[in-house]
Coordinates of C-alpha atoms and ligand atoms in Angstrom, one line a residue:
X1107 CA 3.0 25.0 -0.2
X1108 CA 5.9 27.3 -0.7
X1109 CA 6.8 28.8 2.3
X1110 CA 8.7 31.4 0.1
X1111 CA 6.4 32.5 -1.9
X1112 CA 3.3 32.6 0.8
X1113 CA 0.3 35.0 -0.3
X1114 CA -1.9 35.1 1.6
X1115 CA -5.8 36.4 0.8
X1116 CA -7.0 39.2 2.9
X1117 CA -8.2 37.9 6.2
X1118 CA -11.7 39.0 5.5
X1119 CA -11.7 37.3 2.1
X1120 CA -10.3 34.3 3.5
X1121 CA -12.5 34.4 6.6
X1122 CA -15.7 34.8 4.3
X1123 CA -14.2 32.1 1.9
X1124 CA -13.5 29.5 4.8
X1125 CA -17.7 30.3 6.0
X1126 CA -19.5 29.7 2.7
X1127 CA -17.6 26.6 1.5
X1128 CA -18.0 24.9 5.1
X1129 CA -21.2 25.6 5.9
X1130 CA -23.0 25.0 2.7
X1131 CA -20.6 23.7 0.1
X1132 CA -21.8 25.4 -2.6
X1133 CA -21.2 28.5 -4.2
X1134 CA -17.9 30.7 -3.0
X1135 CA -16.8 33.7 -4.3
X1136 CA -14.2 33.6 -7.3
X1137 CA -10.7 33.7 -6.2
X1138 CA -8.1 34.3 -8.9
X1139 CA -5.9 31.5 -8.4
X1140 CA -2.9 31.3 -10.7
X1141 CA 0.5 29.1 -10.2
X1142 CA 2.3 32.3 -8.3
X1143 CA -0.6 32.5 -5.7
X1144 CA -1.7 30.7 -3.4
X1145 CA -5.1 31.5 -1.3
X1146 CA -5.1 29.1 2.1
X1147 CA -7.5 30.2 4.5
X1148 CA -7.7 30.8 8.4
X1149 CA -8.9 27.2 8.3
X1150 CA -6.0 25.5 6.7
X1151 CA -3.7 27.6 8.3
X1152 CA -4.6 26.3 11.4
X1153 CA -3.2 23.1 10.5
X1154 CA -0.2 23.9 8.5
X1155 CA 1.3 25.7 11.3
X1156 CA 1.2 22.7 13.6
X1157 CA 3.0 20.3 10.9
X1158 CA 6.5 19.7 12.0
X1159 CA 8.2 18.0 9.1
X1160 CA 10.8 17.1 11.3
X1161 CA 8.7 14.8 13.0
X1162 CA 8.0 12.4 10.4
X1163 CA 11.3 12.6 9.2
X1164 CA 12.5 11.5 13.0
X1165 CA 9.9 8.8 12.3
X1166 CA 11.0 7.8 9.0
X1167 CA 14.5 6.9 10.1
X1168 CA 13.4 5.2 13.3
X1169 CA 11.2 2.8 11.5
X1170 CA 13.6 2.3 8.6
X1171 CA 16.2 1.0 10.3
X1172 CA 15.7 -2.7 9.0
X1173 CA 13.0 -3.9 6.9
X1174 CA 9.7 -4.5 8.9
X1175 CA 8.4 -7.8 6.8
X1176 CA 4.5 -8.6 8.0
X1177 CA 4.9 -11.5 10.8
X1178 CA 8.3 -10.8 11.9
X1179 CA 9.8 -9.4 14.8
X1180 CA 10.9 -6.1 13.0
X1181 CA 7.4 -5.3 11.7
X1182 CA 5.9 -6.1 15.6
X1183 CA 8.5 -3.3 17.2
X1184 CA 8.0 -1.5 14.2
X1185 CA 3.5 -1.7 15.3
X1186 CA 4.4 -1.3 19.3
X1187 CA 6.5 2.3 18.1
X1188 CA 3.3 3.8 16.1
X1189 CA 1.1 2.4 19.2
X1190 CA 3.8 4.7 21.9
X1191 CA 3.3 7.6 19.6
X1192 CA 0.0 7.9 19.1
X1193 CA -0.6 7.0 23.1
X1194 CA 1.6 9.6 23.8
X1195 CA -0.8 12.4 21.6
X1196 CA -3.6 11.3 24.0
X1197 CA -5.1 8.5 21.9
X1198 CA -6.3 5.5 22.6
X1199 CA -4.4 3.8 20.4
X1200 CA -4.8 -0.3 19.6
X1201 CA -2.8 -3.2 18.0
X1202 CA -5.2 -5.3 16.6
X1203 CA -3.6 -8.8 15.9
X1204 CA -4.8 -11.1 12.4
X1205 CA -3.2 -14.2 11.0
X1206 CA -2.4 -14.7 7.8
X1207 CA -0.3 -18.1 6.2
X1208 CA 3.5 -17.1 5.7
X1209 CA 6.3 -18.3 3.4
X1210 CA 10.1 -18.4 4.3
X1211 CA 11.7 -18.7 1.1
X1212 CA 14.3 -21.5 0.7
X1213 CA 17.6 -20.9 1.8
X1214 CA 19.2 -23.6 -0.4
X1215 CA 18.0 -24.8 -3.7
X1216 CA 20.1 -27.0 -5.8
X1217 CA 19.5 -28.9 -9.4
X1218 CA 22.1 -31.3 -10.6
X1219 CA 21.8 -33.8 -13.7
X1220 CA 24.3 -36.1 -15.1
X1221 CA 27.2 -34.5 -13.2
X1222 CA 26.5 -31.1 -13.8
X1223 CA 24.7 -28.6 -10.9
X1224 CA 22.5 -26.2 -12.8
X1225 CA 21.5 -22.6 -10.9
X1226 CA 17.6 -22.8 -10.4
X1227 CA 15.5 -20.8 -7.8
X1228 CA 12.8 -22.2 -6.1
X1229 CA 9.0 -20.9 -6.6
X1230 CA 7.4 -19.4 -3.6
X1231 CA 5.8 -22.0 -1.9
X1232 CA 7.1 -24.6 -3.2
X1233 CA 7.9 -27.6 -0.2
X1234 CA 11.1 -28.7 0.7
X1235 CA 12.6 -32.1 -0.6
X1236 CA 15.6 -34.0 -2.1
X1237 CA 14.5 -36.0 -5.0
X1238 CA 16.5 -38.2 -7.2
X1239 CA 14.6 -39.7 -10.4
X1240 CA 14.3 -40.0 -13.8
X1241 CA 13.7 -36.8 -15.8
X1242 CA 10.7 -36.9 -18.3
X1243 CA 9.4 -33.8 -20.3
X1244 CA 6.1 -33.3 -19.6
X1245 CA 5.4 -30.3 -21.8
X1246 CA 3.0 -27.6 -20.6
X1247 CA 1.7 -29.9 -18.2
X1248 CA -1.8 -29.1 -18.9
X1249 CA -4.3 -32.2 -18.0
X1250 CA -4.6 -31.9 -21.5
X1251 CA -1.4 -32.9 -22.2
X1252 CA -0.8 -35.5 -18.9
X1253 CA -4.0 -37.8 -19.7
X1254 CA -1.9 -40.1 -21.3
X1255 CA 1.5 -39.4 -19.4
X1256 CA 2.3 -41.6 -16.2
X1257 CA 4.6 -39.7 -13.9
X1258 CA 4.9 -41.9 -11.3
X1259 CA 8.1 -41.6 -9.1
X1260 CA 9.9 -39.1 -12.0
X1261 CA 10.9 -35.5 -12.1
X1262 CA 8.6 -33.8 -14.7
X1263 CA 10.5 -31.1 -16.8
X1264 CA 8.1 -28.6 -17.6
X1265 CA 8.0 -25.7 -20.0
X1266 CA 6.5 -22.4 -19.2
X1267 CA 3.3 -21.0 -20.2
X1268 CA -0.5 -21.1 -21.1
X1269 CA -1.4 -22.2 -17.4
X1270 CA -0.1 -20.6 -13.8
X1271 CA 3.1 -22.6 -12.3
X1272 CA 0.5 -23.7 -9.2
X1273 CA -1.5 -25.6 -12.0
X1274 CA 1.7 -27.3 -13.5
X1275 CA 3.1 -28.5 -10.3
X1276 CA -0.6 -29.7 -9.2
X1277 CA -0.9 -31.7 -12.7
X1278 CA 2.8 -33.2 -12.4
X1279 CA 2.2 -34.2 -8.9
X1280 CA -1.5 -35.5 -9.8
X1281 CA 0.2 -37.7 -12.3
X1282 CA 2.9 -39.3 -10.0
X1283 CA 5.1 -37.0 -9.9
X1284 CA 7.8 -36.3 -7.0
X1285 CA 9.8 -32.9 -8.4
X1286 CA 8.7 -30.6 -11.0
X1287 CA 11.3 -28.6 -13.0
X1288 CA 9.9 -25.8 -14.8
X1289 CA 11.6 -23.7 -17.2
X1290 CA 11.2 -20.3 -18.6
X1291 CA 9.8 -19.6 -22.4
X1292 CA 11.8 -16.0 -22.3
X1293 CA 15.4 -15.3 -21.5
X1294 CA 16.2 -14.2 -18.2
X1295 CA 16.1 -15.6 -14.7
X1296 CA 12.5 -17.4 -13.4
X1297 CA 11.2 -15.9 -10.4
X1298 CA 8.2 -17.5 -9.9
X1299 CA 5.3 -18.2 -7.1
X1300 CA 3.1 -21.0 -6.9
X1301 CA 0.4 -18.1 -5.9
X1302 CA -0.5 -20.2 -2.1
X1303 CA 0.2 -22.7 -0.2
X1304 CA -1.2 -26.1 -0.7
X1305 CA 0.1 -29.4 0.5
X1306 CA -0.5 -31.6 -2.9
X1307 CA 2.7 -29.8 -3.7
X1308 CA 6.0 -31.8 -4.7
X1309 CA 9.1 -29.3 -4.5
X1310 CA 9.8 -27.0 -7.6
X1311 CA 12.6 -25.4 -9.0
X1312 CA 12.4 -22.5 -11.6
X1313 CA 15.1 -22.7 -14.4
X1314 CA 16.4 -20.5 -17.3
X1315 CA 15.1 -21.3 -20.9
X1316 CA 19.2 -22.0 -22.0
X1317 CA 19.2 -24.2 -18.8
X1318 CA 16.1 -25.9 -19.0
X1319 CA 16.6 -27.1 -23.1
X1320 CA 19.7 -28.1 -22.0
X1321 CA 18.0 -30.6 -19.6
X1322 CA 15.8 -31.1 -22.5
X1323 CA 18.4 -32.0 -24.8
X1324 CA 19.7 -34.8 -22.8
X1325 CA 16.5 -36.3 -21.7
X1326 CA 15.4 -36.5 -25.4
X1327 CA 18.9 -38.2 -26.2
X1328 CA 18.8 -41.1 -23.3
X1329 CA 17.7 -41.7 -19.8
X1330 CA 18.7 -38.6 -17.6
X1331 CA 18.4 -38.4 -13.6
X1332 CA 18.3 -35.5 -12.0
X1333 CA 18.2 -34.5 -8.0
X1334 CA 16.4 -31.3 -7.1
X1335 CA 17.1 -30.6 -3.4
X1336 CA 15.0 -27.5 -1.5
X1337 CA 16.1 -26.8 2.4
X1338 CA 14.6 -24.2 4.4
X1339 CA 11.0 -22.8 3.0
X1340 CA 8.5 -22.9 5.6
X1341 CA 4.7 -22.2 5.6
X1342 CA 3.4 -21.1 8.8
X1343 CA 0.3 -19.5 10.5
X1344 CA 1.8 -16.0 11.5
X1345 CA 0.7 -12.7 13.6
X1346 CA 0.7 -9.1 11.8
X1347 CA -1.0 -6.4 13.4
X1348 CA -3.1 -3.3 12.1
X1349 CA -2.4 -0.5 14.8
X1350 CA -5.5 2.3 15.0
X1351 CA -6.5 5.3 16.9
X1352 CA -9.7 7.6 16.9
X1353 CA -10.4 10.9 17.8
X1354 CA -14.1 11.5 18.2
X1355 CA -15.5 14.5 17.1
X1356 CA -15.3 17.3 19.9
X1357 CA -18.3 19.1 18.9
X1358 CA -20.5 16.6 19.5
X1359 CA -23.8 18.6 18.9
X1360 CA -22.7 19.0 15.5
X1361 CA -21.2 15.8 14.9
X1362 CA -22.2 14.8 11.2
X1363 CA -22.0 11.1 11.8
X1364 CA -19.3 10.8 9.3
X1365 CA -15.8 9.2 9.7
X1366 CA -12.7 10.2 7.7
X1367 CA -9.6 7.1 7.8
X1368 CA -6.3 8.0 7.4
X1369 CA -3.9 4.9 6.2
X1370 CA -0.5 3.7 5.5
X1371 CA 1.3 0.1 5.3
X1372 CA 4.1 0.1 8.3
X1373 CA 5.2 -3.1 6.8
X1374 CA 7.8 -3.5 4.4
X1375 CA 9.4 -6.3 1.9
X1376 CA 11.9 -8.1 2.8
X1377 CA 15.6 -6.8 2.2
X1378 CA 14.6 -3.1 1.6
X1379 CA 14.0 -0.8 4.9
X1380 CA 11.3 1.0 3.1
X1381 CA 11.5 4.3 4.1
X1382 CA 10.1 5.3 1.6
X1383 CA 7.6 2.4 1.2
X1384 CA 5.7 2.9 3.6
X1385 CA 7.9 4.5 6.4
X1386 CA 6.8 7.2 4.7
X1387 CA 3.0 7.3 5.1
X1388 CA 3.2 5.9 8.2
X1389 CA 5.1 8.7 10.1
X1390 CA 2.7 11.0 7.9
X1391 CA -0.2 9.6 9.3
X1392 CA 1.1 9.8 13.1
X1393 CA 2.2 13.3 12.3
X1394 CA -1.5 14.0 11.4
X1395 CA -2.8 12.7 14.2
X1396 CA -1.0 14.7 16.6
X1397 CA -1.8 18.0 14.3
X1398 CA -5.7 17.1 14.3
X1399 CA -5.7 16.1 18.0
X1400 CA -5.8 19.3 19.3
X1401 CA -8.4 20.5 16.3
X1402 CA -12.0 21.1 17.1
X1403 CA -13.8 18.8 14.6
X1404 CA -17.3 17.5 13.8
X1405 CA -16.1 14.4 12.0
X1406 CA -14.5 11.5 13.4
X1407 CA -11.2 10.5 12.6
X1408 CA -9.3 7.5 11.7
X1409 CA -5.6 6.8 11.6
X1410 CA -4.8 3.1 10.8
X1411 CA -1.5 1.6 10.1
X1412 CA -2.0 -1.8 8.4
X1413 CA 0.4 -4.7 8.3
X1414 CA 1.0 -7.3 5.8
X1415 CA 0.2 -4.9 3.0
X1416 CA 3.1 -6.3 0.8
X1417 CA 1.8 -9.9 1.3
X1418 CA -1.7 -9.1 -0.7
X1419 CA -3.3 -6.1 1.0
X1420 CA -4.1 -8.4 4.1
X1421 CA -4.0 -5.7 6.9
X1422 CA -6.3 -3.5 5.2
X1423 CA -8.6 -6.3 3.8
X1424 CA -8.9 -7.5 7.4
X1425 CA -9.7 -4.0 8.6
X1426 CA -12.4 -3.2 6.1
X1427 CA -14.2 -7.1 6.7
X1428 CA -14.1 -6.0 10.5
X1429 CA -16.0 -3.1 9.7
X1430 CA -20.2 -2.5 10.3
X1431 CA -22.2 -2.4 7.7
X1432 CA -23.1 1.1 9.1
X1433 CA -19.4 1.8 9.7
X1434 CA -19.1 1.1 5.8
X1435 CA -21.6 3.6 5.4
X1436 CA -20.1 6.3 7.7
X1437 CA -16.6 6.5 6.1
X1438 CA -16.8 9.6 3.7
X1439 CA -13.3 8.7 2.5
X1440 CA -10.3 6.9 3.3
X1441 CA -6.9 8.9 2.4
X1442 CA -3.6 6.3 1.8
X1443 CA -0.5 7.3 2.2
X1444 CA 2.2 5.0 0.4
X1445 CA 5.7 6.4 -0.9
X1446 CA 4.8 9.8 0.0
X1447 CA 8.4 11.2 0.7
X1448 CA 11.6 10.2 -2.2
X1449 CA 13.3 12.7 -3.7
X1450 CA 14.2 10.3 -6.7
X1451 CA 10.5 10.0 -7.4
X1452 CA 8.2 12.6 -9.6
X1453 CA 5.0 14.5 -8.7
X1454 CA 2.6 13.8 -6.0
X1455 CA -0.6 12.1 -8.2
X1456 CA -4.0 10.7 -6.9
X1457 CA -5.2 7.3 -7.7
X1458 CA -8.2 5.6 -7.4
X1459 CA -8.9 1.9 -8.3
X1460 CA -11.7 2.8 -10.7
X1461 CA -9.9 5.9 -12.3
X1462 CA -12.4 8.0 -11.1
X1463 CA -13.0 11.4 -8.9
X1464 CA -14.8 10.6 -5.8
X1465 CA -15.0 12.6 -2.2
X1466 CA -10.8 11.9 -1.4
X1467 CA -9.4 13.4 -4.4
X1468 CA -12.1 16.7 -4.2
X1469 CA -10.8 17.1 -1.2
X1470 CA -7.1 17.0 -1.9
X1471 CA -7.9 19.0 -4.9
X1472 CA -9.5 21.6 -3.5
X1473 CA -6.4 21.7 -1.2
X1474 CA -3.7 21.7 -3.2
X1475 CA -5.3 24.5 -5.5
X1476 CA -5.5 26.5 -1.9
X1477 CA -1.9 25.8 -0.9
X1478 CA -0.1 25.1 -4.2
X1479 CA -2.3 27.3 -6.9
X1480 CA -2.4 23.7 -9.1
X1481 CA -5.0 20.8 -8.0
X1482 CA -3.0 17.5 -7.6
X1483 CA -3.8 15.3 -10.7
X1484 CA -5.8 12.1 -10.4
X1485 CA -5.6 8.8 -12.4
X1486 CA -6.6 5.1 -12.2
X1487 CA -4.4 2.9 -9.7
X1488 CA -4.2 0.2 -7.3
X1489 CA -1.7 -1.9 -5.8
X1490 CA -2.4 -0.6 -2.2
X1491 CA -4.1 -0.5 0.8
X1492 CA -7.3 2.1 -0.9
X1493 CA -8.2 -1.0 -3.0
X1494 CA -10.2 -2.8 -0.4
X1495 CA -11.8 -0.1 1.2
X1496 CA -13.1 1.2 -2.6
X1497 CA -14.3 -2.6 -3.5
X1498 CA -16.5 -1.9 -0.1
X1499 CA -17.8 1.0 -1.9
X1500 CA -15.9 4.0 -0.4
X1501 CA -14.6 6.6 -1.2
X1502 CA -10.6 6.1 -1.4
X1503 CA -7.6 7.5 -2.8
X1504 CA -4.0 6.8 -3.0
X1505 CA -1.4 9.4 -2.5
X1506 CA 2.0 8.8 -4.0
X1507 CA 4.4 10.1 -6.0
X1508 CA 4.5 9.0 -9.9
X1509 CA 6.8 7.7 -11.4
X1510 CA 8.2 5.7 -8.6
X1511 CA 11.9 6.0 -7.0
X1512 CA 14.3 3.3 -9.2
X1513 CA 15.2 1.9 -5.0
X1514 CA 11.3 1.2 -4.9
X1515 CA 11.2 -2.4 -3.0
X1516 CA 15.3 -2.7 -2.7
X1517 CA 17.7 -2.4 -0.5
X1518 CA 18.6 1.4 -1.6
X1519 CA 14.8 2.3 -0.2
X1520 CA 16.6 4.0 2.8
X1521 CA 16.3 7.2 5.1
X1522 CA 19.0 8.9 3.2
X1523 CA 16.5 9.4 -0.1
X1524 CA 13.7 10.9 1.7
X1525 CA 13.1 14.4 0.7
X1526 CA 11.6 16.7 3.9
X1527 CA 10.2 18.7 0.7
X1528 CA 8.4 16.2 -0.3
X1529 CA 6.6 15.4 3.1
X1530 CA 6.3 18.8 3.8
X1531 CA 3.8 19.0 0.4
X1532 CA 1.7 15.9 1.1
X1533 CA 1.7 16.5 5.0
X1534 CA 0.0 20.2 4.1
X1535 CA -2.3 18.6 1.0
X1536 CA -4.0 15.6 2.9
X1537 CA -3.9 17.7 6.6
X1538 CA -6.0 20.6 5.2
X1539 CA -7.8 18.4 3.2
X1540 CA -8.8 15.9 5.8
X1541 CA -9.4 19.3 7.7
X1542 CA -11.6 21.0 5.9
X1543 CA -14.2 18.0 6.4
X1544 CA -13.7 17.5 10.0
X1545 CA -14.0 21.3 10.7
X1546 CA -16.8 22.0 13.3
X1547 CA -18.7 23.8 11.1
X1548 CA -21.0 21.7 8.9
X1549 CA -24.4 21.1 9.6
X1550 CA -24.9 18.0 11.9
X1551 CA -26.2 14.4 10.9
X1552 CA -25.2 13.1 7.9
X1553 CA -26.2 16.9 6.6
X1554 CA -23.1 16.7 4.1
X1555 CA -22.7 13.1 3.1
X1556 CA -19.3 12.5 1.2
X1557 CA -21.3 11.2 -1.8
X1558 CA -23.4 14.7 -1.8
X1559 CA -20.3 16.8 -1.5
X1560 CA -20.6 19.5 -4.0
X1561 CA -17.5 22.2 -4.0
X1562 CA -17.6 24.4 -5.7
X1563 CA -16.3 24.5 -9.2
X1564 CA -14.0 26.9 -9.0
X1565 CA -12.0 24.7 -7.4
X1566 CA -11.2 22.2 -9.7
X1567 CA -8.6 23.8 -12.7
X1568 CA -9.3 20.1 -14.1
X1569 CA -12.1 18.1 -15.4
X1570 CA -13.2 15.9 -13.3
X1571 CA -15.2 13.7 -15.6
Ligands
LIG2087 N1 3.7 1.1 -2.4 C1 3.5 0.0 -3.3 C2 2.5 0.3 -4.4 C3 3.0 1.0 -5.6 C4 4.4 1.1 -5.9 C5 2.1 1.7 -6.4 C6 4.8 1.8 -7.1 C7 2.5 2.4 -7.5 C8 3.8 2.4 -7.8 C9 3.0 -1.2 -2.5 O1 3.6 -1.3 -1.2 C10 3.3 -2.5 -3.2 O2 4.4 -2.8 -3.4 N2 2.3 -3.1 -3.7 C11 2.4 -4.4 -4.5 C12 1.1 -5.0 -4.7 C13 0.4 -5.5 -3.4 C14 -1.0 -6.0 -3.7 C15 1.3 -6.6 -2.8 C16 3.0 -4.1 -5.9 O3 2.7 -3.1 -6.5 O4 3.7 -5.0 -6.3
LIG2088 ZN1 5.6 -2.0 -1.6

């Protein structure tokens, strides 16, 4: 919303508005809505006059100080910090600890050959080991292809393609194998992962296609060793923590029953400080909670930072296999905030994992026509923390800016390219949003369902298939 241009509808026409969407969700009087107006009501207002943007900027730069990488240290502070806010809004607030297996990359990862050191990386997960042996060319390494081929006590030189790098190193190692070198089929570096870990593994190393028919070349020409070395990767069990907090509904004789979850990822990858991703959503979400604390509501209310959402979505799988059957049931929609603040990135866009509209993006439609004049656009997308909770059949959507910042997932993802703008917009959008759900006014028990919700058209500028 605009502060500059603020129109606001008459207070009876926003009063009467605010009544007959809320307590039937049907039928509301045309409003002209066009880009230059916008018509919040009494309602919304409420909330956008308690969100400080200054807050989750404060937030921001707190928690993007160093990267926050699930299992580490910086990502437990980074869970204890959320837990001190929210406690200190009144919540209850918990970390809840899950375990997840870890992998410290290699911090040395050599490949030499006839008096020459080649410079290959190491795949993600591959085991440490110093190996010196005879190089033999092993192709694909499909089964196919190593029925025949003995590879005892060799290093198997590998191409890439037709079957995952896991497989190869699996086959190689099945076949006798003590190192695999596998190199690429494209130019440019290999940056590979073995996709888990798994202890039939020999140590790997990922090579350039110039590199790697180089190697090829001399094998083919005479009898080649070669010595891989890989120091420092580690598997372990590790801790990451999802951090929550509820607030009830406060009019309890109209309590519909329904729950409304409000998410972000507090972790980050490693090397970048991710203010943006997900500093961002994560000091949105505790700024919502302290706006919608002091609310009256009928709905309850979820905020839930997740953990270990770089590593595979493991904070929010965790919290949606924790959850009831009837809990499943109850959640009307769950709202994810991820890369919700960079100036370098374009307009705010909805995404769901099927592509489709559902009870979230209604919602944040229907509040960004109130605020902005234009309902935010919606289109298919995963890739975050909404994915679980829509394969368990609810209603989810991801907020985020499209196209993505160029520092996305570097070291440039810092405090410095956050745009108060920006969180200013999606702050007002989800708050009102989330709002005009939990507002004590809807008709008790399950009386407006999420999957039921009908707004009314006028609402929605866009098809909404
Ligand atoms: N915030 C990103 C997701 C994202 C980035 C969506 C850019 C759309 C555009 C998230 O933190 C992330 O990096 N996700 C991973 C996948 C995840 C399953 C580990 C990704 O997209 O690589
Ligand atoms: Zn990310």
């Amino acid at each position: 919303m605009k502060k500059t241009k603020k129109t606001i509808v008459s207070v009876a026409l926003a009063t009467s508005l605010a009544l007959s969407i809320s307590s039937t969700y049907t039928a509301a009087a045309p409003v002209a809505q066009s880009s230059s107006s916008q018509a919040y009501n009494a309602v919304d207002k409420k909330v956008l006059n308690k969100i400080n943007v200054d807050n989750i900027y404060n937030d921001i730069e707190y928690l993007a100080k160093t990267p926050r990488v699930a299992g580490t240290a910086a990502e437990h502070k980074a869970a204890w910090y959320i837990q001190k806010k929210l406690k200190s809004f009144g919540y209850k607030a918990n970390v809840e600890p899950f375990t997840f297996v870890g992998y410290t990359e290699a911090s040395k990862v050599e490949l030499s050959a006839d008096g020459t050191s080649y410079s290959p990386s190491s795949f993600t997960y591959s085991v440490n080991g110093n190996v010196s042996a005879e190089v033999v060319y092993a192709g694909l390494a499909t089964k196919e292809e190593l029925a025949t081929q003995d590879l005892t006590g060799k290093v198997a030189l590998i191409q890439r393609g037709s079957i995952s790098f896991g497989e190869k190193v699996l086959n190689a190692a099945e076949k006798g194998a003590k190192a695999v070198i596998i190199y690429n089929n494209a130019d440019g570096e290999l940056n590979g992962t073995l996709g888990g870990a798994n202890d039939s593994y020999v140590p790997a190393v990922a090579l350039s296609k110039a590199e790697g028919e180089q190697l090829l070349e001399k094998v083919k020409a005479g009898t080649l060793t070669a010595t891989v070395n890989i120091e420092g990767a580690e598997v372990s069990e590790r801790i990451s923590y999802n951090v929550t907090a509820t607030k009830s509904p406060t009019e309890k004789k109209r309590n519909t029953d329904d729950i409304i979850v409000i998410g972000a990822h507090h972790d980050s990858v490693e090397g970048a400080p991710g203010a943006n991703d997900d500093a961002s959503g994560t000091a949105m979400v505790i700024e919502l909670a302290r706006v919608l604390k002091s609310l009256p509501t009928d709905t309850e209310l979820r905020f839930v930072t997740f953990g270990a959402e770089e590593l595979g979505l493991i904070g929010s799988q965790e919290y949606v296999d924790g959850l009831s059957h009837d809990e499943k049931d109850r959640i009307v929609g769950m709202f994810n905030l991820d890369m919700v603040g960079s100036r370098d990135a374009g307009d705010l866009v909805l995404k769901t994992a099927d592509g489709k509209a559902n009870f979230v993006t209604k919602l944040a439609q229907a509040s960004s026509l109130r605020l902005n004049g234009a309902a935010t656009p919606y289109s298919e997308g995963g890739r975050s923390d909404h994915v679980p909770f829509a394969e368990a059949g609810i209603p989810a959507a991801l907020f985020i800016h499209d196209p993505a910042e160029p520092w996305y997932h570097t070291p440039e993802d810092s405090i410095d390219k956050i745009s108060k703008e920006k969180l200013q917009d999606v702050a007002e959008i989800v708050g009102t949003a989330v709002y005009d759900r939990a507002r004590p006014d809807h008709k008790g028990p399950k009386a407006q369902r999420g999957q039921s919700f009908k707004a009314p058209e006028l609402y929605y500028q866009q098809d909404l298939k």
